[in-house]
Coordinates of C-alpha atoms and ligand atoms in Angstrom, one line a residue:
M319 CA 0.0 0.0 0.0
K320 CA 1.8 3.1 -1.2
I321 CA 1.6 6.6 0.3
T322 CA 0.3 8.8 -2.5
G323 CA -0.2 12.1 -0.7
A324 CA 0.0 13.8 2.7
R325 CA -1.0 17.3 3.8
V326 CA -1.1 19.4 6.9
I327 CA -4.3 20.9 8.1
V328 CA -4.1 23.8 10.6
T329 CA -7.3 24.9 12.2
C330 CA -8.5 26.9 15.2
P331 CA -11.9 25.8 16.4
D332 CA -11.4 27.7 19.8
R333 CA -7.7 26.8 19.8
N334 CA -5.1 25.9 17.2
F335 CA -4.6 22.3 16.1
V336 CA -2.2 20.8 13.5
T337 CA -3.2 17.6 11.9
L338 CA -1.4 15.5 9.3
K339 CA -3.5 13.5 6.8
I340 CA -1.9 10.7 4.8
E341 CA -3.5 9.2 1.7
T342 CA -2.7 5.9 0.1
D343 CA -3.2 4.2 -3.3
Q344 CA -5.9 2.0 -1.8
G345 CA -8.1 4.9 -0.9
L346 CA -7.4 4.5 2.9
T347 CA -6.5 7.6 4.8
G348 CA -5.1 8.2 8.3
I349 CA -4.6 11.2 10.5
G350 CA -2.2 12.1 13.2
D351 CA -2.0 15.0 15.7
A352 CA 1.0 17.3 15.4
T353 CA 0.0 20.2 17.7
L354 CA 2.7 21.9 19.7
N355 CA 1.1 24.6 21.8
G356 CA 2.4 28.1 21.0
R357 CA 4.8 26.7 18.3
E358 CA 2.3 25.1 16.0
L359 CA 3.6 26.4 12.7
A360 CA 7.1 25.2 13.3
V361 CA 5.8 21.6 13.2
A362 CA 3.5 22.4 10.3
S363 CA 6.6 23.6 8.3
Y364 CA 8.7 20.7 9.5
L365 CA 6.1 18.3 8.1
T366 CA 5.3 20.2 4.9
D367 CA 8.7 21.3 3.9
H368 CA 10.9 18.4 5.2
V369 CA 8.9 15.2 6.0
I370 CA 6.1 14.9 3.4
P371 CA 8.4 14.9 0.4
C372 CA 10.2 11.9 1.9
L373 CA 6.9 10.0 2.5
I374 CA 5.5 9.9 -1.0
G375 CA 5.8 6.5 -2.6
R376 CA 6.7 4.6 0.6
D377 CA 4.9 1.5 1.8
A378 CA 2.3 2.7 4.4
H379 CA 2.6 -0.6 6.2
R380 CA 6.2 -0.2 7.1
I381 CA 5.5 1.9 10.2
E382 CA 8.7 1.0 12.1
D383 CA 11.0 1.6 9.1
I384 CA 9.4 5.0 8.4
W385 CA 9.8 5.9 12.0
Q386 CA 13.5 5.0 12.0
Y387 CA 13.9 6.7 8.6
L388 CA 12.5 10.0 10.0
Y389 CA 14.3 9.8 13.3
R390 CA 17.8 8.6 12.3
G391 CA 17.5 10.0 8.8
A392 CA 17.1 13.6 10.0
Y393 CA 20.5 13.4 11.7
W394 CA 19.2 16.1 14.2
R395 CA 17.5 13.9 16.8
R396 CA 14.8 14.4 19.4
G397 CA 13.2 17.7 20.4
P398 CA 9.5 18.6 20.5
V399 CA 9.2 19.8 16.9
T400 CA 10.9 16.8 15.4
M401 CA 9.1 14.3 17.6
S402 CA 5.7 15.8 17.2
A403 CA 6.1 15.6 13.4
I404 CA 7.3 12.0 13.6
A405 CA 4.4 11.3 16.0
A406 CA 1.9 12.6 13.5
V407 CA 3.2 10.3 10.8
D408 CA 3.3 7.3 13.1
T409 CA -0.2 7.9 14.4
A410 CA -1.6 8.3 10.8
L411 CA 0.1 5.1 9.7
W412 CA -1.2 3.1 12.6
D413 CA -4.7 4.5 11.8
I414 CA -4.3 3.3 8.2
K415 CA -3.0 -0.1 9.2
A416 CA -5.9 -0.6 11.6
K417 CA -8.4 0.5 8.9
A418 CA -6.8 -1.9 6.4
A419 CA -7.2 -4.7 9.0
G420 CA -10.8 -3.7 9.7
L421 CA -9.9 -3.5 13.4
P422 CA -9.9 -0.9 16.1
L423 CA -6.3 0.1 16.7
Y424 CA -6.1 -1.4 20.2
Q425 CA -6.5 -4.9 18.6
L426 CA -3.2 -4.4 16.8
L427 CA -1.6 -3.3 20.0
G428 CA -2.4 -6.6 21.7
G429 CA -6.0 -6.2 22.5
R430 CA -7.7 -4.8 25.6
S431 CA -5.9 -5.2 28.9
R432 CA -8.8 -3.6 30.8
D433 CA -12.5 -2.8 30.4
G434 CA -12.2 1.0 30.4
V435 CA -9.6 3.8 30.7
M436 CA -9.7 5.6 34.0
I437 CA -9.5 9.3 33.4
Y438 CA -9.0 12.3 35.6
G439 CA -10.6 15.7 35.1
H440 CA -9.2 19.1 35.9
A441 CA -11.1 20.9 38.7
N442 CA -10.2 24.5 39.2
G443 CA -11.4 27.5 41.2
G444 CA -10.3 31.0 42.1
D445 CA -10.2 29.9 45.7
I446 CA -10.6 26.8 47.8
A447 CA -14.4 27.0 48.1
E448 CA -14.8 27.2 44.4
T449 CA -12.4 24.4 43.7
V450 CA -14.3 22.2 46.2
D451 CA -17.5 22.9 44.3
E452 CA -15.8 22.0 41.0
V453 CA -14.5 18.7 42.4
Q454 CA -18.0 18.0 43.6
R455 CA -19.2 18.6 40.0
Y456 CA -16.7 16.0 38.7
I457 CA -17.7 13.5 41.4
E458 CA -21.4 13.9 40.4
M459 CA -20.4 13.2 36.8
G460 CA -18.9 9.9 37.9
Y461 CA -15.2 10.7 37.8
K462 CA -13.0 8.5 39.9
A463 CA -10.0 10.7 39.7
I464 CA -9.8 14.5 39.8
R465 CA -6.9 16.9 39.6
A466 CA -7.5 19.9 41.9
Q467 CA -6.0 23.4 41.3
S468 CA -6.9 26.6 43.2
G469 CA -6.0 30.3 43.0
V470 CA -3.4 31.3 45.6
P471 CA -4.3 34.3 47.9
G472 CA -2.1 37.3 47.0
L473 CA -1.4 36.0 43.4
A474 CA -3.5 37.5 40.6
S475 CA -3.5 34.4 38.5
T476 CA -1.7 31.0 38.5
Y477 CA -1.4 27.9 36.4
G478 CA -4.5 25.7 36.0
V479 CA -7.1 28.2 37.1
S480 CA -9.4 29.8 34.6
K481 CA -12.9 31.1 34.0
D482 CA -13.7 28.0 31.9
K483 CA -14.4 25.2 34.3
M484 CA -14.6 22.0 32.2
F485 CA -11.3 22.7 30.5
Y486 CA -8.3 24.9 30.9
E487 CA -6.8 27.0 28.1
P488 CA -3.5 28.6 29.0
A489 CA -2.6 29.8 25.4
D490 CA -4.5 33.0 25.4
G491 CA -2.4 35.9 24.2
A492 CA -1.2 37.2 20.8
L493 CA 2.0 37.7 22.9
P494 CA 2.8 35.7 26.1
T495 CA 0.8 36.8 29.1
E496 CA 3.0 37.5 32.2
N497 CA 2.0 35.8 35.5
I498 CA 3.5 36.5 38.9
W499 CA 4.5 33.6 41.1
S500 CA 5.4 33.2 44.8
T501 CA 6.6 29.9 46.0
E502 CA 6.1 30.9 49.7
K503 CA 2.4 31.8 49.2
Y504 CA 1.8 28.6 47.2
L505 CA 3.5 26.3 49.7
D506 CA 1.4 27.8 52.4
H507 CA -1.8 27.4 50.5
A508 CA -1.7 24.0 48.7
P509 CA -2.1 21.8 51.8
K510 CA -5.2 23.8 52.9
L511 CA -6.8 22.9 49.5
F512 CA -6.3 19.2 50.0
D513 CA -7.3 19.4 53.7
A514 CA -10.6 21.0 52.6
L515 CA -11.1 18.3 49.8
R516 CA -10.5 15.3 52.1
S517 CA -12.6 16.8 54.9
R518 CA -15.5 17.2 52.5
F519 CA -15.3 14.1 50.3
G520 CA -13.2 11.6 52.3
F521 CA -10.8 9.3 50.6
E522 CA -12.9 7.5 48.1
H523 CA -11.7 9.4 45.0
H524 CA -8.2 9.8 43.6
L525 CA -6.9 13.4 44.0
L526 CA -4.1 14.7 41.9
H527 CA -2.2 18.0 41.7
D528 CA -0.1 19.7 39.1
V529 CA 2.9 21.8 40.5
H530 CA 3.8 22.8 36.9
H531 CA 7.6 22.8 37.4
R532 CA 7.6 25.7 39.8
L533 CA 9.5 24.4 42.8
T534 CA 13.1 23.6 43.6
P535 CA 13.8 20.0 44.6
I536 CA 13.9 20.7 48.4
E537 CA 10.7 22.8 48.1
A538 CA 9.0 19.9 46.2
G539 CA 10.1 17.6 49.0
R540 CA 8.5 19.9 51.5
L541 CA 5.3 20.0 49.5
G542 CA 5.1 16.3 49.0
K543 CA 5.6 15.8 52.8
S544 CA 2.9 18.3 53.7
L545 CA 0.5 16.6 51.3
E546 CA 1.1 13.0 52.7
P547 CA -1.9 13.0 55.0
Y548 CA -4.2 13.6 52.0
R549 CA -2.8 10.6 50.1
L550 CA -2.6 12.1 46.6
F551 CA -2.6 9.8 43.5
W552 CA 0.3 12.0 42.3
M553 CA 2.1 15.3 42.6
E554 CA 2.8 16.3 39.0
D555 CA 5.9 18.0 37.6
P556 CA 7.2 19.1 41.1
T557 CA 10.4 20.5 39.6
P558 CA 11.9 20.9 36.1
A559 CA 13.2 17.5 34.9
E560 CA 16.3 18.5 32.9
N561 CA 18.4 17.5 35.9
Q562 CA 17.0 14.2 36.7
E563 CA 19.2 13.8 39.8
A564 CA 17.0 16.4 41.4
F565 CA 14.2 13.9 41.9
R566 CA 16.4 11.9 44.2
L567 CA 16.3 14.7 46.7
I568 CA 12.5 14.8 46.5
R569 CA 12.3 11.0 47.0
Q570 CA 14.4 11.3 50.1
H571 CA 11.8 13.5 51.8
T572 CA 8.4 12.2 50.7
V573 CA 6.3 9.1 49.7
T574 CA 3.8 11.3 47.7
P575 CA 3.9 9.6 44.3
I576 CA 5.5 11.7 41.5
A577 CA 4.4 12.1 37.9
V578 CA 6.6 13.6 35.2
G579 CA 7.0 13.8 31.5
E580 CA 4.4 15.8 29.7
V581 CA 7.2 17.8 28.0
F582 CA 9.3 14.7 27.3
N583 CA 9.8 13.7 23.7
T584 CA 11.8 10.5 23.8
I585 CA 12.7 7.5 25.9
W586 CA 16.0 9.2 26.6
D587 CA 14.3 12.0 28.5
A588 CA 12.7 9.5 30.8
K589 CA 15.3 6.7 31.0
D590 CA 17.2 7.8 34.1
L591 CA 14.1 8.8 36.1
I592 CA 12.5 5.4 35.3
Q593 CA 15.6 3.2 35.9
N594 CA 16.4 4.9 39.2
Q595 CA 12.8 4.6 40.2
L596 CA 12.6 8.3 40.9
I597 CA 9.1 8.6 39.5
D598 CA 5.9 6.6 39.7
Y599 CA 4.0 7.8 36.6
I600 CA 5.3 8.7 33.2
R601 CA 3.2 11.4 31.4
A602 CA 4.7 11.3 27.9
T603 CA 1.9 11.0 25.3
V604 CA 1.4 10.2 21.7
V605 CA 1.8 13.6 20.0
H606 CA 4.9 14.9 21.8
A607 CA 6.7 11.6 22.3
G608 CA 7.1 10.1 18.8
G609 CA 3.7 8.5 18.3
I610 CA 2.3 5.1 19.3
S611 CA 5.4 3.3 18.3
H612 CA 7.8 5.2 20.6
L613 CA 5.3 5.6 23.5
R614 CA 5.1 1.8 23.6
R615 CA 8.9 1.6 24.0
I616 CA 8.7 4.1 26.9
A617 CA 5.9 2.2 28.6
D618 CA 7.8 -1.1 28.2
L619 CA 10.9 0.4 29.9
A620 CA 8.7 1.8 32.6
A621 CA 7.0 -1.5 33.2
L622 CA 10.3 -3.1 34.3
Y623 CA 10.4 -0.6 37.2
Q624 CA 6.7 -0.6 38.1
V625 CA 6.3 2.9 36.7
R626 CA 2.8 3.3 35.2
T627 CA 1.6 5.5 32.4
G628 CA -0.4 8.8 33.0
C629 CA -0.6 10.4 29.5
H630 CA -0.9 14.1 29.3
G631 CA -4.3 15.0 27.8
A632 CA -4.9 18.8 28.0
T633 CA -7.0 20.7 25.5
D634 CA -4.0 21.5 23.3
L635 CA -3.7 17.8 22.6
S636 CA -6.2 17.3 19.8
P637 CA -9.0 14.7 19.8
V638 CA -6.8 12.8 17.3
C639 CA -4.2 12.5 20.1
M640 CA -6.9 11.6 22.6
G641 CA -8.3 8.9 20.4
A642 CA -4.9 7.3 19.8
A643 CA -3.9 7.6 23.4
L644 CA -7.1 5.7 24.5
H645 CA -6.2 2.8 22.2
F646 CA -2.7 2.8 23.8
D647 CA -4.2 3.1 27.3
I648 CA -6.6 0.3 27.0
S649 CA -3.9 -2.1 25.7
V650 CA -0.8 -1.2 27.7
P651 CA -0.3 -3.5 30.7
N652 CA 1.2 -0.8 33.0
F653 CA -1.5 1.8 32.6
G654 CA -2.1 4.2 35.5
V655 CA -4.5 7.0 34.5
Q656 CA -5.3 9.2 31.5
E657 CA -5.7 13.0 31.7
Y658 CA -8.9 14.1 29.9
M659 CA -9.5 17.8 29.6
R660 CA -12.6 18.2 27.5
H661 CA -12.6 20.0 24.2
T662 CA -15.0 22.7 23.3
E663 CA -18.1 21.9 21.1
A664 CA -16.4 23.6 18.1
T665 CA -13.3 21.4 18.5
D666 CA -15.4 18.2 18.8
A667 CA -17.4 19.1 15.7
V668 CA -14.2 19.5 13.6
F669 CA -12.9 16.1 14.9
P670 CA -15.8 13.6 14.9
H671 CA -14.7 10.7 17.1
A672 CA -15.7 7.3 18.3
Y673 CA -14.4 7.6 21.9
S674 CA -16.8 8.1 24.7
F675 CA -17.1 8.8 28.4
D676 CA -18.8 6.4 30.8
A677 CA -18.9 6.9 34.5
G678 CA -15.3 8.0 35.0
Y679 CA -13.9 5.8 32.3
M680 CA -13.2 6.4 28.6
L681 CA -13.7 3.9 25.8
P682 CA -11.8 4.2 22.5
G683 CA -14.7 2.8 20.5
D684 CA -14.7 -0.1 18.0
V685 CA -14.5 1.5 14.6
P686 CA -11.5 0.5 12.4
G687 CA -8.5 2.7 13.0
H688 CA -8.1 5.1 16.0
G689 CA -11.7 6.3 15.5
V690 CA -11.0 10.0 15.0
E691 CA -11.6 11.9 11.7
I692 CA -11.3 15.5 10.6
D693 CA -14.1 17.5 8.9
E694 CA -11.8 19.4 6.5
A695 CA -14.6 21.7 5.2
L696 CA -15.4 22.8 8.8
A697 CA -11.8 23.0 9.7
A698 CA -11.2 25.5 6.9
K699 CA -13.7 27.8 8.5
Y700 CA -11.4 28.3 11.5
P701 CA -8.1 29.9 10.4
Y702 CA -4.9 29.8 12.5
Q703 CA -4.7 32.4 15.2
P704 CA -1.3 33.2 16.8
S705 CA -1.4 32.5 20.5
Y706 CA 1.2 31.9 23.2
L707 CA 1.5 30.1 26.5
P708 CA 2.2 32.5 29.4
V709 CA 5.4 33.2 31.1
N710 CA 6.0 33.4 34.9
R711 CA 7.9 35.9 37.0
L712 CA 8.8 35.9 40.7
E713 CA 7.5 38.9 42.6
D714 CA 10.8 40.7 42.1
G715 CA 10.5 40.3 38.3
T716 CA 12.9 37.3 37.9
L717 CA 11.8 35.1 35.0
W718 CA 10.6 31.7 36.5
N719 CA 9.3 28.4 35.2
W720 CA 5.8 28.5 33.8
Ligands
KDG2232 O1 -2.6 19.4 31.5 C1 -1.5 19.6 32.1 O2 -1.1 18.8 32.9 C2 -0.7 20.7 31.8 O3 0.3 20.9 32.5 C3 -1.2 21.6 30.7 C4 0.0 22.3 30.0 O4 0.3 23.5 30.6 C5 -0.4 22.5 28.6 O5 -0.8 21.4 28.0 C6 0.8 23.2 27.8 O6 0.5 23.3 26.5
MG2233 MG1 0.8 19.2 33.8

């Protein structure tokens, strides 16, 4: 089955998405997500100008060979732009292979390892009372796991808190918005949020929290320790992960489980954290970590060390990524949880999909392929809009981690 064409579709149904569509001489098509928030057009150009010309005429069934061809063949390895582009090709080819087989993608990945994919929602509020109400809303919808974020007194805005409640959209400015951050205020406040949540709801639900790379290792150790009474499912991205040794220090101080990796692109980014058992959940996902093929490698390495998966699933990961991730999640043995931040109605209309929500679990659906398509005519009605993720400064003006 020969690849006869491929094109990139950029659309902005409430936010920007980059999608690669591959066509074959047998009439089968497949799509893959290539969205890199705030840097969308870099991946679009990488695909259009550098990858697509190399795809035409290749055998669409040779997924692994094409992956190696794009990874090794570029000479310049790794990085979010390269790996998102490779991921899009890989996802589209898996979609085509599964359609050719007449099977849902998870059947090609070994079949189902579980009945449903446990997901967590993102509950956020301007203060603790509002976050408690939002958590209640998720509980009423049947969620088993909820990530809770609250505004911090004395800080005008912070990561994870927005006026939109069922999803969170940080990329909001034609230039980066500037937030102000205070570690002291945050460390004082975060345990109070989880104290309020456990007092109200008890321990029946999994609670998660995203620190979004803002703490130093010793501060993260202190936070993890202060959250121990509330038994979190995980503390996410407690400190930046470039220096992976940093996590050893956190481990020395707390048994709060640690999740890392939404900004990782390859197995090399995760290798030392996994092999040294410095994390409990690996958050790499399909679009930013080289597609289904590479994510399976990361998960297999993680399985050796009892590290489980917890794929990133914010709104900037398109429904195409979500669909593919759900096929991966339902098949992978060492699955932990899947993030599911809902998309807007406009996004869902552009990307008709077979996946569905049922009482705290997601199901990938049983149509051949990964079950997500793109309505190109509708997509064309939403042209690209420049938008940036925010930046973060300490109260004295020092640029900090966002
Ligand atoms: O969903 C999460 O865990 C995030 O941290 C959201 C990220 O900030 C967002 O996806 C960046 O594009
Ligand atoms: Mg996160």
